PDB file of C-alpha atoms and ligand atoms in Angstrom:
ATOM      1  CA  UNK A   3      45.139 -67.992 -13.194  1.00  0.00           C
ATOM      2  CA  UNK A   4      46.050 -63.851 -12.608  1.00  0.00           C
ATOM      3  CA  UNK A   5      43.631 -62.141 -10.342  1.00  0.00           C
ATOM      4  CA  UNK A   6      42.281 -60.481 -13.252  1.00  0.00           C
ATOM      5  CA  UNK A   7      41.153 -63.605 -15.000  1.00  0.00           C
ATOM      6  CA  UNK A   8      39.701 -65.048 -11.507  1.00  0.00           C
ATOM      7  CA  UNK A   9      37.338 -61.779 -11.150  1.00  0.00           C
ATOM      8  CA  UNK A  10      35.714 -62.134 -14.840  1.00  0.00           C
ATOM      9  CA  UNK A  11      35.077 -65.283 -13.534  1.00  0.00           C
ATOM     10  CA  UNK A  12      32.986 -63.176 -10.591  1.00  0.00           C
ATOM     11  CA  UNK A  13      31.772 -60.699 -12.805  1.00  0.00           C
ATOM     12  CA  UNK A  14      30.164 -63.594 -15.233  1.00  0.00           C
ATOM     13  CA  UNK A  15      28.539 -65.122 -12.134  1.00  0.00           C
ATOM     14  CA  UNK A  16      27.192 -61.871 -10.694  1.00  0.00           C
ATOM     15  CA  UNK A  17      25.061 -61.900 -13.816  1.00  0.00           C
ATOM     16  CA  UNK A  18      23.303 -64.800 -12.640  1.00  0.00           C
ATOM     17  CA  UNK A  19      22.417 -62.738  -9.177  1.00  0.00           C
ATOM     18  CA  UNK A  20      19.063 -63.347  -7.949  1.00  0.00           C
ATOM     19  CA  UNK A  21      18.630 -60.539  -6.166  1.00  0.00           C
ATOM     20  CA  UNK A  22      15.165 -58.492  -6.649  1.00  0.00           C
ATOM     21  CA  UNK A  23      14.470 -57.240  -2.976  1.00  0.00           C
ATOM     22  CA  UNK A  24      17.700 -55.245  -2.340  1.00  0.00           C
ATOM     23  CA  UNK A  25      18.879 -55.184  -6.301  1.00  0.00           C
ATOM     24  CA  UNK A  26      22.283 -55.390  -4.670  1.00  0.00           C
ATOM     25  CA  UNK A  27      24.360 -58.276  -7.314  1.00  0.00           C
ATOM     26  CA  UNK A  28      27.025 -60.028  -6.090  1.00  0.00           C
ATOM     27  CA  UNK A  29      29.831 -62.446  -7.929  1.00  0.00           C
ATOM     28  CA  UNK A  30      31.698 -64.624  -6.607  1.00  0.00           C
ATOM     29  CA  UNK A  31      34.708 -66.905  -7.650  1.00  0.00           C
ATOM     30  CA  UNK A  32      36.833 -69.387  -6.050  1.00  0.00           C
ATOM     31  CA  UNK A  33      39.803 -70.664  -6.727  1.00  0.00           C
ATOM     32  CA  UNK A  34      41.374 -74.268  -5.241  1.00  0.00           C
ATOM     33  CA  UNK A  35      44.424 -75.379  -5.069  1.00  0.00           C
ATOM     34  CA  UNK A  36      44.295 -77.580  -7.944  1.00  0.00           C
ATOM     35  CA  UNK A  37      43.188 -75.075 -10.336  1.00  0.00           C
ATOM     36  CA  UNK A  38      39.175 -75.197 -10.790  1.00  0.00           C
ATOM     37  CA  UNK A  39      37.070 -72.638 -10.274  1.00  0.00           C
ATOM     38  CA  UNK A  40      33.839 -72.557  -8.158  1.00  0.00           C
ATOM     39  CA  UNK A  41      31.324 -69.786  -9.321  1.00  0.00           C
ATOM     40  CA  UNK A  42      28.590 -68.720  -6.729  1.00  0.00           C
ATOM     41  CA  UNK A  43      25.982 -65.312  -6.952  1.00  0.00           C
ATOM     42  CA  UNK A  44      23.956 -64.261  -4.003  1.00  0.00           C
ATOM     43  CA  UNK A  45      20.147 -65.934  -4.107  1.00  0.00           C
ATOM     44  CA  UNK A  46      17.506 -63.599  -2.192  1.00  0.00           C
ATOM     45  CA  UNK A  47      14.537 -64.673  -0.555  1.00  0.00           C
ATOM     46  CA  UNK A  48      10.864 -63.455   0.056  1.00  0.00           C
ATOM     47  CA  UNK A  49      11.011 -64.322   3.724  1.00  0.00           C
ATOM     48  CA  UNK A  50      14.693 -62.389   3.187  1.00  0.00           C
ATOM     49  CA  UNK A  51      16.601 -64.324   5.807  1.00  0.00           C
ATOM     50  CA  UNK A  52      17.103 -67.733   3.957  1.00  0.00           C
ATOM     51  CA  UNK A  53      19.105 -65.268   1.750  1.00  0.00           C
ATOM     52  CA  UNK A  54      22.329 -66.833   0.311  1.00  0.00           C
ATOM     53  CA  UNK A  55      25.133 -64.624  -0.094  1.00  0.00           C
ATOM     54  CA  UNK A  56      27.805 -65.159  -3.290  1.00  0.00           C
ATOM     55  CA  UNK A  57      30.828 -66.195  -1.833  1.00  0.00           C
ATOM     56  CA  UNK A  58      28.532 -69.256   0.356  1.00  0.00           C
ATOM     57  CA  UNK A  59      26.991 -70.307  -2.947  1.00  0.00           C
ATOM     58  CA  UNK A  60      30.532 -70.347  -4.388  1.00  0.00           C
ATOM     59  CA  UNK A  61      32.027 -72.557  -1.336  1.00  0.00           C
ATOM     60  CA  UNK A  62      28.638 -74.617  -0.673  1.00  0.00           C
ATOM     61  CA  UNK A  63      29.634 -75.813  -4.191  1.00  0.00           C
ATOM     62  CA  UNK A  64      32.954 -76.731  -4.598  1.00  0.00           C
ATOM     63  CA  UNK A  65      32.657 -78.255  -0.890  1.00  0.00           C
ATOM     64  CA  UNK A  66      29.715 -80.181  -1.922  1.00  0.00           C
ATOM     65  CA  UNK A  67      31.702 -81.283  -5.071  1.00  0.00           C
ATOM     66  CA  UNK A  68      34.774 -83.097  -2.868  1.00  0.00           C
ATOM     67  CA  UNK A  69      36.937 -79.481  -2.710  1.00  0.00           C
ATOM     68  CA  UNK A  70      38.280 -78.705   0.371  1.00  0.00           C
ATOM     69  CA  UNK A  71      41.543 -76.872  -0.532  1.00  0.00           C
ATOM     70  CA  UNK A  72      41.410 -73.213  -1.728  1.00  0.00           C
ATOM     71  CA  UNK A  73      43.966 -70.261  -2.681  1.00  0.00           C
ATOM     72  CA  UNK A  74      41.816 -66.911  -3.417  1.00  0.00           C
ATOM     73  CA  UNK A  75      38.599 -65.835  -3.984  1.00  0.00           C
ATOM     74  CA  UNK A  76      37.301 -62.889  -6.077  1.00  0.00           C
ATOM     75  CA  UNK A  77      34.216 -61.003  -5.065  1.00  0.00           C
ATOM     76  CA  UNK A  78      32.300 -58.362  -7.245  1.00  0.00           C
ATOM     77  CA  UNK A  79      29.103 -56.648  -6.337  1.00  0.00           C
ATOM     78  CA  UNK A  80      27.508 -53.852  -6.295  1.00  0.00           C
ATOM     79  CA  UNK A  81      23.912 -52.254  -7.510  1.00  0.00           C
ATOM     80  CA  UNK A  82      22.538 -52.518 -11.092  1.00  0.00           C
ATOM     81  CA  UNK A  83      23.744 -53.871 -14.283  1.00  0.00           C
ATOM     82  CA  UNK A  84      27.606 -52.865 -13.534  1.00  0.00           C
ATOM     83  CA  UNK A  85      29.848 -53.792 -10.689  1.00  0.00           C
ATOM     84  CA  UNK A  86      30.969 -50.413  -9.772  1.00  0.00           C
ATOM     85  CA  UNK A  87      31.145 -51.049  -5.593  1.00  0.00           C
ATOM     86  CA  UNK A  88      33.906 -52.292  -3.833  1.00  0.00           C
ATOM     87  CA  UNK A  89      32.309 -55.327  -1.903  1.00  0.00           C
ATOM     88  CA  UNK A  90      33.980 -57.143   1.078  1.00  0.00           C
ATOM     89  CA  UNK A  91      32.514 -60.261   2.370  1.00  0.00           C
ATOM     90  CA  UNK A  92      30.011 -60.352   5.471  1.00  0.00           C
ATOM     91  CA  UNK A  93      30.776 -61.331   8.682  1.00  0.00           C
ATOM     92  CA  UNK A  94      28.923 -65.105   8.328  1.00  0.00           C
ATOM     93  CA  UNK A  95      30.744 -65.652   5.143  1.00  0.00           C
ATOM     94  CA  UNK A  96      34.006 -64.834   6.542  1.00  0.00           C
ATOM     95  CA  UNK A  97      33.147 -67.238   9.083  1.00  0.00           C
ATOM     96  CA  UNK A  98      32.278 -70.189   6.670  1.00  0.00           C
ATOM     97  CA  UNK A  99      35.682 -69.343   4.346  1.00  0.00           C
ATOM     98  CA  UNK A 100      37.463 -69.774   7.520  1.00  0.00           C
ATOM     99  CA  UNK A 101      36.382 -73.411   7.765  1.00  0.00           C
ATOM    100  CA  UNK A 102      38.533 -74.040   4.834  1.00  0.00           C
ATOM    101  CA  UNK A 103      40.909 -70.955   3.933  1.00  0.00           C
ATOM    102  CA  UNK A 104      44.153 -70.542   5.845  1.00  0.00           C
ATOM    103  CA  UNK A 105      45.631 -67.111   6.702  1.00  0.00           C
ATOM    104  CA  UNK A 106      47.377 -66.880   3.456  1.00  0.00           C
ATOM    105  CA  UNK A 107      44.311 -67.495   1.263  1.00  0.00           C
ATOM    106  CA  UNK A 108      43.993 -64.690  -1.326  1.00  0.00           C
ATOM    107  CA  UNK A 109      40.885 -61.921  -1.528  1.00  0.00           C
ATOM    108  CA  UNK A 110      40.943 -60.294  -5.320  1.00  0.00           C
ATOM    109  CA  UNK A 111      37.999 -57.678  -4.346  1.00  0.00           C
ATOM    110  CA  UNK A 112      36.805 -54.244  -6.163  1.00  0.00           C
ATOM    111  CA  UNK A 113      36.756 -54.242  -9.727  1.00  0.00           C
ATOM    112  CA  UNK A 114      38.229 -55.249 -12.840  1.00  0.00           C
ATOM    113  CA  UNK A 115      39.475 -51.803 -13.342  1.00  0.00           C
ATOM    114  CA  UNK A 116      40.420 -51.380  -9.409  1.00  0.00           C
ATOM    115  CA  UNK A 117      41.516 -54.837  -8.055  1.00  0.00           C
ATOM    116  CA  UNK A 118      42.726 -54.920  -4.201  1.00  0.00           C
ATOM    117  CA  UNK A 119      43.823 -57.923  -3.082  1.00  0.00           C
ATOM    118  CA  UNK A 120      44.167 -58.805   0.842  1.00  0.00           C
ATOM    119  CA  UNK A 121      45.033 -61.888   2.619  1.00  0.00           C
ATOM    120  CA  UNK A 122      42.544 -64.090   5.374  1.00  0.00           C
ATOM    121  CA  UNK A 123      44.505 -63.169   7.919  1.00  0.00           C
ATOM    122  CA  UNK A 124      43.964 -59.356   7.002  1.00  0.00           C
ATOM    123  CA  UNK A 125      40.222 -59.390   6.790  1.00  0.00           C
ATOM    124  CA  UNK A 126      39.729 -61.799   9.705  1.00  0.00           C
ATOM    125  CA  UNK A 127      41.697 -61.984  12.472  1.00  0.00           C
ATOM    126  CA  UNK A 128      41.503 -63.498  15.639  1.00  0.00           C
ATOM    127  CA  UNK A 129      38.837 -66.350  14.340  1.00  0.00           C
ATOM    128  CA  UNK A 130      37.176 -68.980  15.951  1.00  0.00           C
ATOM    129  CA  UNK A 131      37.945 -72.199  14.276  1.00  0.00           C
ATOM    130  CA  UNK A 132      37.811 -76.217  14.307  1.00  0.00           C
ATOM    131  CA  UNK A 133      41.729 -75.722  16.371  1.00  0.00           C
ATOM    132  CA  UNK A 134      39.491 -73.987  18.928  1.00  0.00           C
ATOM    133  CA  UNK A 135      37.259 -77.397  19.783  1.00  0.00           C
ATOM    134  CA  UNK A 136      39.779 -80.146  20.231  1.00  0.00           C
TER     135      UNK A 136
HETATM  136  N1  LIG B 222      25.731 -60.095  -0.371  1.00  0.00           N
HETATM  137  C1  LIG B 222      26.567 -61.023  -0.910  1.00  0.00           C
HETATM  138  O1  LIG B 222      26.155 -61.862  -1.716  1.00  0.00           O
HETATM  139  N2  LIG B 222      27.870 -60.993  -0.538  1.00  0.00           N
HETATM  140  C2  LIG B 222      28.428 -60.056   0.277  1.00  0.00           C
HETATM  141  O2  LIG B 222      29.611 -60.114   0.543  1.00  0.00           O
HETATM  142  C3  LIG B 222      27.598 -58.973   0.821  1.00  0.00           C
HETATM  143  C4  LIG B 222      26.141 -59.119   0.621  1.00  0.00           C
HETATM  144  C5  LIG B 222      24.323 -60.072  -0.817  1.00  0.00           C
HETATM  145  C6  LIG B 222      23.303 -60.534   0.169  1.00  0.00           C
HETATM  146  C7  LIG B 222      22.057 -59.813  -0.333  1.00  0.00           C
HETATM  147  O3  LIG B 222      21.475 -60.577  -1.374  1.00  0.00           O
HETATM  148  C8  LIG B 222      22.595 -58.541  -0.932  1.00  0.00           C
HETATM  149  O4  LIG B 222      23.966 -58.758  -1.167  1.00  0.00           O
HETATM  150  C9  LIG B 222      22.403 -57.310  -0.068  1.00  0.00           C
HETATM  151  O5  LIG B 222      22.895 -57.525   1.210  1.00  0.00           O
END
């Protein structure tokens, strides 16, 4: 799978975006470490905070599926019908991809015609993490 191919994957689910209060669409698509791929867009709310973003949708799934082991996600988002914005991951879904993704985990973010790529360790350092609680 080349970075390229995993962020159509993101830019097929960011067409599913539910996303009529802030009209801000976001695609997500993760890879594990056996191959499969894990779509997720962002769900908005009425009452705006139960708000899901992408990248938890993408994760929520492939956890709840028996996945636990991932190598990269790609991210794509922006507003309107194209994903023209280069979109980083918020602070609470940083915090729920470090659950599962190791330093060297892969980001593919941007877009298909500007990919940047940047490791877990790069966009988060210094996390809290289940080796904090023992
Ligand atoms: N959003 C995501 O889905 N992922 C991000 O990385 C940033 C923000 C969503 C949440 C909300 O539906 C919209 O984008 C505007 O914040």
């Amino acid at each position: 799978m080349t970075d390229r191919e995993l962020m159509q994957y993101a830019v097929e689910a960011r067409k599913k975006s539910y996303s009529p209060y802030s009209n801000f669409r976001v695609g997500a698509a993760l890879l594990s470490k056996n191959g499969k791929v894990y779509t997720g867009c962002n769900i908005e709310n009425a009452a705006y905070t139960p708000t899901n973003c992408a990248e938890r949708t993408a994760i929520f799934k492939a956890v709840s599926e028996g996945e636990r082991e991932f190598t990269a996600i790609a991210i794509v988002g922006g507003k309107g019908e194209e994903p023209a914005d280069f979109c980083a991951p918020c602070g609470v879904c940083r915090q729920v991809l470090a659950e599962f993704c190791n330093g060297d985990f892969r980001l593919v973010l941007g877009t298909p015609e500007n990919i940047q790529t940047f490791t877990f360790a790069e966009i988060l350092p210094y996390s809290f993490g289940k080796s904090d609680l023992h």
